[in-house]
Coordinates of C-alpha atoms and ligand atoms in Angstrom, one line a residue:
M1490 CA 21.0 -7.2 0.0
K1491 CA 17.8 -8.7 -1.5
K1492 CA 15.8 -5.9 0.2
A1493 CA 18.2 -3.3 -1.2
V1494 CA 17.8 -4.6 -4.7
R1495 CA 14.0 -4.6 -4.2
Y1496 CA 13.9 -1.1 -2.8
I1497 CA 16.2 0.3 -5.5
G1498 CA 13.9 -1.3 -8.1
Y1499 CA 10.9 0.4 -6.5
T1500 CA 12.7 3.7 -6.5
F1501 CA 13.4 3.6 -10.2
Q1502 CA 9.9 2.4 -11.0
D1503 CA 8.4 5.1 -8.8
C1504 CA 10.6 7.8 -10.3
Y1505 CA 9.5 6.8 -13.8
R1506 CA 5.9 7.0 -12.7
A1507 CA 6.4 10.4 -10.9
F1508 CA 8.4 12.1 -13.7
P1509 CA 8.5 10.0 -16.9
R1510 CA 9.8 12.7 -19.2
F1511 CA 12.7 13.8 -16.9
F1512 CA 13.5 10.1 -16.4
V1513 CA 14.1 9.5 -20.1
L1514 CA 15.8 12.9 -20.6
T1515 CA 18.3 12.1 -17.9
Y1516 CA 19.6 9.1 -19.8
L1517 CA 19.7 10.9 -23.1
L1518 CA 21.6 13.9 -21.7
D1519 CA 23.9 11.7 -19.6
G1520 CA 24.8 9.6 -22.7
T1521 CA 25.6 12.6 -24.8
G1522 CA 27.6 14.3 -22.1
T1523 CA 29.7 11.3 -21.4
A1524 CA 30.5 10.7 -25.1
C1525 CA 31.6 14.4 -25.4
E1526 CA 33.8 14.1 -22.3
V1527 CA 35.6 11.0 -23.7
F1528 CA 36.1 12.7 -27.1
V1529 CA 38.0 15.6 -25.5
P1530 CA 41.4 13.9 -24.8
L1531 CA 41.1 12.0 -28.1
L1532 CA 40.6 15.2 -30.1
L1533 CA 43.3 16.9 -28.1
A1534 CA 45.8 14.1 -29.1
R1535 CA 44.7 14.4 -32.7
I1536 CA 45.3 18.2 -32.7
L1537 CA 48.8 17.8 -31.3
E1538 CA 49.6 15.0 -33.8
L1539 CA 48.4 17.1 -36.7
A1540 CA 50.2 20.2 -35.4
G1541 CA 53.4 18.1 -34.7
E1542 CA 53.3 16.7 -38.3
G1543 CA 53.1 20.3 -39.5
Q1544 CA 49.7 19.6 -41.1
G1545 CA 47.4 22.6 -40.7
G1546 CA 44.6 23.2 -43.0
K1547 CA 41.1 21.9 -43.0
E1548 CA 41.4 18.8 -40.9
L1549 CA 43.1 20.6 -38.0
A1550 CA 40.4 23.4 -38.1
A1551 CA 37.7 20.8 -38.1
V1552 CA 39.2 18.8 -35.2
I1553 CA 39.7 22.1 -33.2
G1554 CA 36.1 22.9 -33.9
L1555 CA 34.9 19.5 -32.7
Y1556 CA 37.2 19.9 -29.7
G1557 CA 35.5 23.2 -28.8
L1558 CA 32.1 21.7 -29.3
A1559 CA 32.9 18.7 -27.1
L1560 CA 34.2 21.1 -24.4
A1561 CA 31.1 23.3 -24.5
C1562 CA 28.7 20.4 -24.7
G1563 CA 29.0 19.5 -21.0
P1564 CA 28.1 22.9 -19.5
V1565 CA 25.2 23.4 -22.0
L1566 CA 23.6 20.1 -21.2
E1567 CA 24.1 20.9 -17.5
V1568 CA 22.0 24.0 -17.8
F1569 CA 19.3 22.1 -19.6
F1570 CA 19.4 19.4 -17.0
R1571 CA 19.2 21.7 -14.0
A1572 CA 16.1 23.5 -15.4
S1573 CA 14.1 20.2 -15.9
S1574 CA 15.4 18.7 -12.7
K1575 CA 13.6 21.5 -10.6
R1576 CA 10.3 20.5 -12.1
A1577 CA 10.9 16.8 -11.6
R1578 CA 11.8 17.4 -8.0
V1579 CA 8.4 19.1 -7.4
L1580 CA 6.6 16.2 -9.2
G1581 CA 8.5 13.7 -7.0
K1582 CA 7.5 15.5 -3.9
K1583 CA 3.9 15.4 -4.8
Y1584 CA 4.0 11.7 -5.8
F1585 CA 5.9 10.4 -2.9
G1586 CA 4.2 12.6 -0.4
S1587 CA 0.7 11.6 -1.5
R1588 CA 1.6 7.8 -1.4
L1589 CA 2.7 8.3 2.2
A1590 CA -0.6 10.1 3.0
V1591 CA -2.7 7.5 1.2
F1592 CA -1.0 4.6 3.0
S1593 CA -1.1 6.4 6.4
A1594 CA -4.9 6.4 6.1
K1595 CA -4.9 2.6 5.8
I1596 CA -2.7 1.7 8.7
R1597 CA -4.2 -0.6 11.1
L1598 CA -5.4 1.4 14.1
E1599 CA -3.8 -1.1 16.5
A1600 CA -0.4 -0.5 14.9
L1601 CA -0.7 3.2 16.0
E1602 CA -0.4 2.0 19.6
D1603 CA 3.1 0.8 18.9
P1604 CA 5.9 3.4 19.4
D1605 CA 7.8 1.7 16.6
T1606 CA 5.1 2.8 14.2
L1607 CA 5.7 6.4 15.2
D1608 CA 9.5 6.0 14.8
K1609 CA 8.9 4.6 11.3
F1610 CA 6.6 7.4 10.4
H1611 CA 9.1 10.0 11.6
R1612 CA 11.8 8.4 9.5
A1613 CA 9.6 7.9 6.4
E1614 CA 8.7 11.5 6.5
G1615 CA 12.4 12.3 6.5
G1616 CA 12.8 10.0 3.5
E1617 CA 10.0 11.5 1.5
N1618 CA 11.4 12.4 -2.0
S1619 CA 14.8 10.9 -1.1
Q1620 CA 14.0 8.7 -4.2
F1621 CA 14.5 11.7 -6.4
I1622 CA 17.8 12.6 -4.8
F1623 CA 18.8 8.9 -5.0
F1624 CA 17.9 8.7 -8.6
E1625 CA 20.0 11.8 -9.4
Q1626 CA 22.9 10.6 -7.4
V1627 CA 22.9 7.1 -8.9
N1628 CA 22.7 8.5 -12.4
L1629 CA 25.5 10.9 -11.8
A1630 CA 27.6 8.1 -10.3
L1631 CA 26.8 6.0 -13.4
R1632 CA 27.7 8.8 -15.6
K1633 CA 31.0 9.4 -13.8
L1634 CA 31.6 5.6 -13.9
A1635 CA 31.1 5.7 -17.7
T1636 CA 33.5 8.7 -18.0
C1637 CA 36.1 6.8 -15.9
G1638 CA 35.7 3.8 -18.1
G1639 CA 36.0 6.0 -21.2
M1640 CA 39.1 7.6 -19.9
M1641 CA 40.6 4.2 -19.2
M1642 CA 39.9 3.2 -22.8
V1643 CA 41.6 6.4 -23.9
V1644 CA 44.8 5.7 -22.0
G1645 CA 44.5 2.0 -22.7
R1646 CA 45.0 2.8 -26.4
Y1647 CA 48.5 3.9 -25.5
S1648 CA 49.5 1.4 -22.8
P1649 CA 47.7 -1.2 -20.7
V1650 CA 50.1 -0.3 -17.8
L1651 CA 48.2 3.0 -17.6
V1652 CA 44.9 1.2 -17.1
V1653 CA 46.3 -0.8 -14.3
T1654 CA 47.7 2.2 -12.4
G1655 CA 44.5 4.2 -13.2
L1656 CA 42.3 1.5 -11.7
L1657 CA 44.5 1.3 -8.6
A1658 CA 43.5 4.9 -7.9
L1659 CA 39.9 4.0 -7.7
L1660 CA 39.7 1.0 -5.4
P1661 CA 41.2 2.1 -2.0
A1662 CA 39.5 5.4 -1.9
L1663 CA 36.1 4.0 -2.9
S1664 CA 36.1 1.3 -0.3
T1665 CA 37.2 3.6 2.6
K1666 CA 34.5 6.0 1.8
I1667 CA 31.7 3.4 1.5
Y1668 CA 32.8 2.0 4.8
F1669 CA 32.7 5.3 6.7
E1670 CA 29.5 6.4 5.2
K1671 CA 27.8 3.2 6.5
K1672 CA 29.2 3.9 9.9
I1673 CA 27.9 7.5 10.1
T1674 CA 24.5 6.5 8.7
S1675 CA 24.0 3.7 11.2
F1676 CA 24.9 6.2 13.9
R1677 CA 22.3 8.6 12.7
R1678 CA 19.6 5.9 12.6
G1679 CA 20.5 4.6 16.0
Q1680 CA 19.7 8.1 17.3
S1681 CA 16.1 8.2 16.2
P1682 CA 14.6 7.4 19.6
V1683 CA 16.8 10.1 21.2
L1684 CA 15.7 12.5 18.4
R1685 CA 12.1 11.7 19.0
R1686 CA 12.5 12.2 22.7
C1687 CA 14.1 15.6 22.1
Q1688 CA 11.2 16.6 19.8
Y1689 CA 8.7 15.3 22.2
L1690 CA 10.2 17.4 25.0
R1691 CA 10.4 20.5 22.8
G1692 CA 6.8 19.8 21.7
L1693 CA 5.7 20.2 25.3
F1694 CA 6.6 23.9 25.0
A1695 CA 4.5 24.3 21.8
N1696 CA 1.3 23.1 23.4
R1697 CA -0.7 25.6 25.3
E1698 CA -2.2 23.0 27.7
T1699 CA 1.1 21.5 28.7
V1700 CA 2.8 24.9 29.0
K1701 CA 0.1 26.0 31.4
E1702 CA 0.3 22.9 33.5
M1703 CA 4.1 22.9 33.6
R1704 CA 4.2 26.5 34.6
V1705 CA 1.4 26.3 37.2
M1706 CA 2.8 23.1 38.7
G1707 CA 6.3 24.5 38.6
F1708 CA 8.1 21.8 36.7
E1709 CA 8.8 23.8 33.5
G1710 CA 12.5 24.1 34.5
H1711 CA 12.7 20.4 35.0
V1712 CA 11.4 19.7 31.5
T1713 CA 13.7 22.3 30.0
Q1714 CA 16.6 20.6 31.8
R1715 CA 15.6 17.2 30.5
W1716 CA 15.4 18.5 27.0
E1717 CA 18.8 20.2 27.3
E1718 CA 20.4 17.0 28.6
A1719 CA 18.9 14.9 25.8
N1720 CA 19.9 17.4 23.2
R1721 CA 23.4 17.7 24.5
A1722 CA 23.9 14.0 24.5
R1723 CA 22.6 13.8 20.9
L1724 CA 24.9 16.6 19.7
K1725 CA 28.0 15.3 21.5
E1726 CA 27.6 11.8 20.1
F1727 CA 27.1 13.2 16.6
Q1728 CA 30.1 15.4 16.7
E1729 CA 32.4 12.7 18.0
T1730 CA 31.4 10.3 15.2
E1731 CA 31.5 13.0 12.6
L1732 CA 35.0 14.1 13.6
D1733 CA 36.3 10.5 13.6
V1734 CA 34.9 9.9 10.2
R1735 CA 36.3 13.1 8.7
R1736 CA 39.7 12.4 10.0
K1737 CA 39.8 9.0 8.3
Q1738 CA 38.5 10.5 5.1
V1739 CA 41.6 12.7 4.8
W1740 CA 43.6 9.5 4.4
G1741 CA 41.4 8.5 1.4
I1742 CA 42.1 11.8 -0.3
I1743 CA 45.8 11.5 0.3
V1744 CA 45.9 8.0 -1.3
M1745 CA 44.0 9.3 -4.4
S1746 CA 46.3 12.3 -4.9
V1747 CA 49.4 10.0 -4.7
C1748 CA 47.8 7.7 -7.3
Y1749 CA 47.2 10.7 -9.6
V1750 CA 50.8 11.8 -9.4
V1751 CA 51.9 8.1 -10.0
N1752 CA 49.7 7.9 -13.2
I1753 CA 51.2 11.0 -14.7
G1754 CA 54.7 9.9 -13.8
V1755 CA 54.1 6.5 -15.6
A1756 CA 52.8 8.3 -18.7
F1757 CA 55.8 10.6 -18.6
F1758 CA 58.2 7.7 -18.5
L1759 CA 56.4 6.0 -21.4
M1760 CA 56.8 9.2 -23.4
A1761 CA 60.4 9.7 -22.3
G1762 CA 61.2 6.1 -23.3
G1763 CA 59.7 6.8 -26.7
R1764 CA 56.8 4.3 -26.2
I1765 CA 54.1 6.9 -26.7
S1766 CA 54.0 10.2 -28.6
V1767 CA 53.8 13.7 -27.2
G1768 CA 50.2 13.9 -28.5
A1769 CA 49.4 10.7 -26.7
F1770 CA 51.1 12.0 -23.5
A1771 CA 48.9 15.1 -23.7
A1772 CA 45.8 12.9 -24.2
C1773 CA 46.8 10.9 -21.2
L1774 CA 47.3 14.1 -19.1
A1775 CA 43.8 15.3 -20.1
A1776 CA 42.3 11.8 -19.6
F1777 CA 43.9 11.5 -16.1
S1778 CA 42.7 14.9 -15.1
A1779 CA 39.1 14.1 -16.2
Y1780 CA 39.5 10.7 -14.6
D1781 CA 40.7 12.1 -11.3
A1782 CA 37.8 14.6 -11.2
S1783 CA 35.3 11.9 -12.2
I1784 CA 36.6 9.5 -9.6
Q1785 CA 36.2 12.2 -7.0
M1786 CA 32.6 12.8 -8.1
L1787 CA 31.9 9.1 -8.5
I1788 CA 33.1 8.4 -5.0
A1789 CA 31.2 11.4 -3.6
M1790 CA 28.1 10.2 -5.4
V1791 CA 28.4 6.6 -4.3
F1792 CA 29.0 7.9 -0.8
N1793 CA 25.9 10.2 -1.0
A1794 CA 23.8 7.5 -2.7
V1795 CA 24.6 5.0 0.1
H1796 CA 23.5 7.6 2.6
T1797 CA 20.4 8.5 0.7
Y1798 CA 19.6 4.9 0.3
R1799 CA 19.1 4.7 4.0
M1800 CA 16.3 7.3 3.7
V1801 CA 14.9 5.4 0.7
E1802 CA 14.8 2.3 2.9
D1803 CA 13.1 4.2 5.7
Y1804 CA 10.5 5.4 3.3
Y1805 CA 9.7 2.0 1.9
D1806 CA 10.0 0.3 5.3
Y1807 CA 7.0 2.4 6.4
F1808 CA 4.9 0.5 3.9
T1809 CA 5.6 -2.7 5.8
I1810 CA 3.4 -1.5 8.7
P1811 CA 0.3 -3.7 8.8
T1812 CA -2.7 -2.1 7.1
E1813 CA -6.3 -2.5 8.1
V1814 CA -7.3 -6.1 7.5
E1815 CA -10.5 -5.5 5.5
G1816 CA -13.1 -8.1 5.0
D1817 CA -15.2 -8.0 1.9
L1818 CA -18.6 -8.4 3.6
E1819 CA -20.8 -5.3 3.4
Y1820 CA -22.4 -4.6 6.8
R1821 CA -26.1 -5.2 7.0
P1822 CA -27.7 -3.4 10.0
F1823 CA -28.2 -5.8 12.8
E1824 CA -31.7 -6.6 14.0
E1825 CA -31.1 -8.9 16.9
K1826 CA -27.8 -8.7 18.9
I1827 CA -24.1 -8.0 19.0
A1828 CA -22.4 -11.2 20.4
V1829 CA -19.0 -10.9 22.1
Q1830 CA -17.6 -14.3 22.5
D1831 CA -14.4 -15.2 24.4
V1832 CA -12.6 -12.1 23.1
H1833 CA -8.9 -11.8 23.8
F1834 CA -6.7 -8.8 23.0
R1835 CA -3.2 -7.8 23.7
Y1836 CA -1.5 -4.5 22.8
S1837 CA 1.7 -4.8 20.9
G1838 CA 4.5 -4.9 23.4
A1839 CA 2.3 -5.2 26.4
A1840 CA 3.0 -7.9 29.0
G1841 CA -0.5 -9.1 29.6
E1842 CA -3.8 -9.2 27.8
A1843 CA -6.1 -6.1 28.0
L1844 CA -9.1 -8.4 27.3
D1845 CA -8.9 -11.8 28.6
G1846 CA -11.9 -13.9 27.4
L1847 CA -14.6 -11.3 27.4
T1848 CA -18.1 -12.7 26.7
C1849 CA -21.3 -10.7 26.7
E1850 CA -24.1 -9.6 24.4
I1851 CA -25.9 -6.4 23.5
K1852 CA -29.4 -6.5 22.1
K1853 CA -30.8 -4.1 19.5
G1854 CA -32.1 -0.9 21.1
E1855 CA -30.5 -1.7 24.5
H1856 CA -28.8 1.0 26.6
V1857 CA -25.8 -0.6 28.0
V1858 CA -23.3 0.8 30.5
V1859 CA -19.9 -0.7 30.9
V1860 CA -18.4 -0.1 34.3
G1861 CA -15.2 -1.2 36.0
E1862 CA -12.2 0.3 37.6
N1863 CA -9.4 2.0 35.6
G1864 CA -7.4 -0.5 33.6
S1865 CA -10.2 -3.1 33.6
G1866 CA -10.4 -3.1 29.8
K1867 CA -13.4 -0.8 29.1
T1868 CA -11.9 1.4 26.5
T1869 CA -10.2 -1.6 24.8
F1870 CA -13.6 -3.2 24.6
S1871 CA -15.1 -0.2 22.9
K1872 CA -12.4 -0.2 20.3
L1873 CA -13.0 -3.8 19.5
L1874 CA -16.8 -3.4 19.6
T1875 CA -16.6 -0.7 16.9
G1876 CA -14.2 -2.8 14.7
A1877 CA -11.4 -0.4 15.1
Y1878 CA -9.3 -3.2 16.6
L1879 CA -9.8 -6.9 15.9
P1880 CA -9.7 -9.6 18.6
S1881 CA -6.6 -11.8 18.7
R1882 CA -8.9 -14.6 19.7
G1883 CA -12.6 -14.9 19.9
S1884 CA -15.1 -12.9 17.9
I1885 CA -17.5 -9.9 17.9
S1886 CA -20.4 -10.4 15.6
Y1887 CA -23.4 -8.3 14.6
D1888 CA -26.1 -10.8 13.9
G1889 CA -23.5 -13.3 12.9
Q1890 CA -21.4 -10.8 10.9
R1891 CA -17.9 -11.0 12.4
T1892 CA -16.0 -7.7 12.6
E1893 CA -13.0 -9.2 10.8
D1894 CA -15.1 -10.3 7.9
L1895 CA -16.7 -6.9 7.4
R1896 CA -15.5 -4.1 5.1
R1897 CA -14.9 -1.8 8.0
G1898 CA -16.1 1.4 6.3
S1899 CA -19.5 -0.2 5.8
L1900 CA -19.8 -0.8 9.6
Y1901 CA -18.5 2.6 10.5
E1902 CA -21.3 4.2 8.6
H1903 CA -23.7 2.9 11.2
I1904 CA -21.6 3.7 14.3
S1905 CA -20.9 6.9 16.1
V1906 CA -18.2 7.1 18.7
V1907 CA -17.4 9.8 21.2
P1908 CA -14.0 8.8 22.5
Q1909 CA -12.3 9.6 25.8
D1910 CA -9.6 11.6 24.0
F1911 CA -12.0 13.5 21.7
V1912 CA -10.5 16.1 19.4
R1913 CA -10.9 19.8 19.8
Y1914 CA -11.0 20.8 16.2
R1915 CA -9.9 24.4 15.6
F1916 CA -12.8 24.9 13.2
T1917 CA -16.1 26.8 13.6
L1918 CA -18.6 25.5 16.1
G1919 CA -20.9 24.4 13.3
E1920 CA -18.1 22.4 11.6
N1921 CA -17.1 20.9 14.9
V1922 CA -20.6 19.4 15.2
G1923 CA -21.5 18.9 11.6
I1924 CA -18.3 17.2 10.5
S1925 CA -19.6 13.8 11.5
S1926 CA -22.4 14.0 8.9
L1927 CA -21.4 16.5 6.2
K1928 CA -24.5 15.9 4.1
R1929 CA -26.7 17.6 6.8
M1930 CA -24.2 20.4 7.6
G1931 CA -26.5 23.0 6.1
D1932 CA -29.4 22.1 8.5
T1933 CA -28.5 24.8 11.0
K1934 CA -31.9 24.7 12.7
A1935 CA -31.4 21.0 13.6
M1936 CA -27.9 21.7 14.7
E1937 CA -28.9 24.6 17.0
E1938 CA -31.6 22.4 18.5
L1939 CA -29.1 19.6 19.1
L1940 CA -26.6 21.9 20.8
A1941 CA -29.4 23.4 23.0
Q1942 CA -30.3 19.9 24.1
V1943 CA -26.7 18.7 24.7
A1944 CA -25.1 21.9 26.0
G1945 CA -28.1 23.8 27.4
E1946 CA -30.2 26.7 26.0
G1947 CA -27.7 29.5 26.6
F1948 CA -24.7 27.8 25.1
L1949 CA -25.1 28.9 21.5
E1950 CA -25.7 32.5 22.5
K1951 CA -22.7 32.5 24.8
V1952 CA -20.4 31.2 22.1
G1953 CA -21.8 33.6 19.5
G1954 CA -23.4 31.2 17.0
L1955 CA -22.4 28.3 14.7
D1956 CA -20.0 30.3 12.6
V1957 CA -17.8 31.3 15.5
Q1958 CA -14.2 30.0 15.1
L1959 CA -13.2 27.9 18.1
G1960 CA -9.8 27.8 19.7
R1961 CA -7.3 30.6 20.3
E1962 CA -4.8 29.4 17.8
F1963 CA -6.7 31.0 14.9
G1964 CA -8.0 34.0 16.9
G1965 CA -11.2 32.2 17.8
Q1966 CA -13.1 31.7 20.9
E1967 CA -11.8 29.3 23.6
L1968 CA -14.2 26.9 25.3
S1969 CA -13.9 25.4 28.8
G1970 CA -13.0 21.7 29.0
G1971 CA -16.6 20.8 29.8
E1972 CA -17.9 22.8 26.8
W1973 CA -15.5 21.1 24.4
Q1974 CA -16.8 17.8 25.8
K1975 CA -20.4 18.9 25.1
V1976 CA -19.4 19.8 21.5
A1977 CA -17.8 16.4 21.1
I1978 CA -21.0 14.7 22.3
A1979 CA -23.1 16.8 19.9
R1980 CA -20.8 15.7 17.1
G1981 CA -21.4 12.1 18.1
L1982 CA -25.1 12.6 18.1
W1983 CA -25.2 14.6 14.9
K1984 CA -24.3 11.5 13.0
R1985 CA -27.6 9.5 12.7
S1986 CA -26.1 6.2 13.4
S1987 CA -28.0 3.2 14.9
I1988 CA -25.2 2.5 17.4
V1989 CA -23.6 5.1 19.7
V1990 CA -20.6 4.4 21.8
L1991 CA -19.6 7.0 24.4
D1992 CA -16.3 6.4 26.1
E1993 CA -16.1 8.5 29.2
P1994 CA -15.9 11.8 27.4
T1995 CA -17.4 13.4 30.5
S1996 CA -14.7 12.2 32.9
A1997 CA -13.2 15.7 33.4
L1998 CA -16.5 17.1 34.6
D1999 CA -17.6 17.0 38.2
P2000 CA -19.8 14.0 38.9
L2001 CA -23.1 15.9 39.1
V2002 CA -22.6 17.8 35.8
E2003 CA -21.5 14.5 34.3
Y2004 CA -24.6 12.8 35.5
E2005 CA -26.8 15.6 34.1
I2006 CA -25.1 15.4 30.7
L2007 CA -25.2 11.7 30.5
S2008 CA -28.9 11.6 31.5
R2009 CA -29.7 14.0 28.8
F2010 CA -27.7 12.0 26.4
V2011 CA -29.6 8.8 27.2
E2012 CA -32.9 10.6 26.6
M2013 CA -31.7 11.7 23.2
I2014 CA -30.8 8.2 22.0
Q2015 CA -33.8 6.3 23.1
D2016 CA -34.3 4.9 19.6
R2017 CA -30.7 3.7 19.2
T2018 CA -28.5 1.1 20.6
S2019 CA -26.0 2.7 23.0
V2020 CA -22.9 1.7 24.9
I2021 CA -21.7 4.1 27.6
I2022 CA -18.3 3.4 29.1
S2023 CA -17.9 4.9 32.5
H2024 CA -16.0 4.3 35.7
R2025 CA -18.8 6.1 37.5
V2026 CA -21.9 4.2 38.3
E2027 CA -24.7 6.7 38.9
I2028 CA -25.7 6.6 35.3
C2029 CA -26.3 2.8 35.6
R2030 CA -29.7 3.3 37.3
S2031 CA -31.4 3.8 34.1
A2032 CA -29.4 1.3 32.0
D2033 CA -31.1 -1.7 30.4
K2034 CA -28.0 -3.7 31.1
I2035 CA -24.8 -3.1 33.1
I2036 CA -21.6 -4.9 32.2
V2037 CA -19.1 -4.9 35.0
M2038 CA -15.6 -5.5 33.9
K2039 CA -12.5 -6.5 35.9
D2040 CA -9.1 -7.6 34.6
G2041 CA -10.3 -7.8 31.0
R2042 CA -13.3 -9.9 31.7
M2043 CA -17.0 -9.5 32.4
V2044 CA -17.5 -10.3 36.0
E2045 CA -21.1 -9.3 36.4
C2046 CA -24.0 -8.4 34.2
G2047 CA -27.6 -7.3 34.9
K2048 CA -29.7 -4.3 36.0
H2049 CA -28.9 -1.9 38.8
Q2050 CA -31.1 -3.5 41.5
E2051 CA -30.1 -7.0 40.6
L2052 CA -26.4 -6.2 40.8
L2053 CA -26.7 -4.3 44.1
A2054 CA -28.5 -7.3 45.6
R2055 CA -25.7 -9.6 44.4
E2056 CA -23.3 -7.8 46.7
G2057 CA -20.4 -8.2 44.3
E2058 CA -18.0 -5.9 42.4
Y2059 CA -20.8 -3.6 41.3
A2060 CA -22.2 -3.2 44.8
R2061 CA -18.7 -2.4 46.0
I2062 CA -18.1 0.3 43.4
W2063 CA -21.5 1.7 44.0
R2064 CA -21.0 2.1 47.7
E2065 CA -17.6 3.7 47.1
Q2066 CA -19.1 6.3 44.8
A2067 CA -22.5 6.8 46.5
K2068 CA -21.1 9.7 48.6
W2069 CA -20.7 11.8 45.5
Y2070 CA -24.4 11.7 44.7
V2071 CA -26.1 12.2 48.1
Ligands
ADP377 P1 -10.0 1.1 31.1 O1 -10.7 1.8 29.9 O2 -10.9 0.2 31.8 O3 -9.3 2.1 32.0 P2 -8.2 0.1 29.1 O4 -9.0 -0.6 28.1 O5 -7.8 1.5 28.7 O6 -8.9 0.1 30.5 O7 -6.8 -0.7 29.4 C1 -6.9 -2.1 29.7 C2 -5.4 -2.5 29.9 O8 -4.7 -2.4 28.7 C3 -4.7 -1.8 31.0 O9 -3.9 -2.7 31.7 C4 -3.8 -0.8 30.2 O10 -2.6 -0.6 30.9 C5 -3.6 -1.6 28.9 N1 -3.4 -0.7 27.8 C6 -4.3 0.2 27.3 N2 -3.8 0.8 26.2 C7 -2.6 0.3 26.0 C8 -1.6 0.5 25.0 N3 -1.8 1.4 24.0 N4 -0.5 -0.3 25.0 C9 -0.3 -1.2 26.0 N5 -1.2 -1.4 26.9 C10 -2.3 -0.7 26.9

């Protein structure tokens, strides 16, 4: 409840920020519209009274004029309102969409490993601009509530009994609708993981790589079947709940109609008993009609607003995802060493620790290779080393500057990373490389030289130059897996950073080509500190230091010959892989 009050507060505050003029206009128009609605039955009664007393003349004409004006007022204001509402909707979309984007850029990278984050994002996207709809629904509900109140005041002038019977019409229908709306919303929300699974499965058919693999490997039909099953289950559950809810709603409508008839009946008996005049009876008829229509709208709006509130909640819940914990220390390039001390790290939801007390150090200018079998924690180490993730225990410090104390952006300026799951940007070749250091994007000569070094002399000519669009999606040229990897490495080197981290971006290549590329890479970064993560050991021969990892810890550290002589984990891996290189 407290949360709902807070979120509704945010909604109104944000709506005011997004469209201040429409915000104020809404209340002005709503106030005027409600006053006109309440005057209609009162003016009608007056007309009948004047006509009944046989008084025509100026007063009657004036009252009829006012009556017409009050009747026309509603539709005219409505037109006004609709026109400005369209613009406000666009402003809201812009405001709420950009807040989401700005926040997404600040989310802690570790949080992205958590499937719950993806769920929240999916839901928040659905809730984007629901604030605008919620604002409109709440205001319409308030307006209808004010109309209902006004109508009760009108009938209350003639008899308090009518107020009591009138109010009775409101309560049962309202409570049933709120109850069922809650039920259907919680059902919809409960489905989110199913929905995400359906979208994931369908997404496999929109991705060229997966379609290719599914078709060639012959499991396309199996995936289609899984998607169909998931979708069928989703639809079936939805239809059953929807049907159940609609059936129960019919009862609410029946109760309301009965109440309406009872109200008119009571007014009629009061008139027949001589307790109210014919004019008052007419005013009651008009008031009950308006009241009935307003109740319907009020309930519909409360019903819709409760539903929309869930989306509002999804939107604001997204902002509870942890953001990057930024230190305020500006990074000062390290001169001596990076010290990794007793570092522990566990992924959210994982049973064990991915890093379990890792301790090592990297000196300035050293070329370090981190080796170990799959799952030993190499990639996790690279993520912590670059400050993308923070240790849950222990520390990583650059000449004493701990990653958690640093303003991460200032550290990133000095680090270049080529990750395992590098991105194939559907941009031109030049952009694909130059994007890591936009300032030097125009230096085409340097870029061509770099590409020749990383990818070989003939590469640029083969692709057709730096301006060639890459990727078939936009009619560009497609590269092979290995060529994309070379482009990613060139991108990593284009950024003139003092530290370079290479996380197995060559793993899809055959061992000899991989060795050739990595050797060239090492030659090109002689003047920088580098960390190469690899599960292949051939590259270790030329390394200044080899860190051997196992079960999230460093088990050995040294140079190639030293480690071979030690006959431990490194020697074992080396012997296993030696057959590839002979
Ligand atoms: P390596 O790079 O040596 O193959 P990783 O650093 O990728 O090893 O993984 C180390 C351990 O952490 C493994 O047990 C792996 O299953 C686990 N792990 C990696 N990524 C995640 C994740 N996103 N969520 C949970 N566990 C993970």
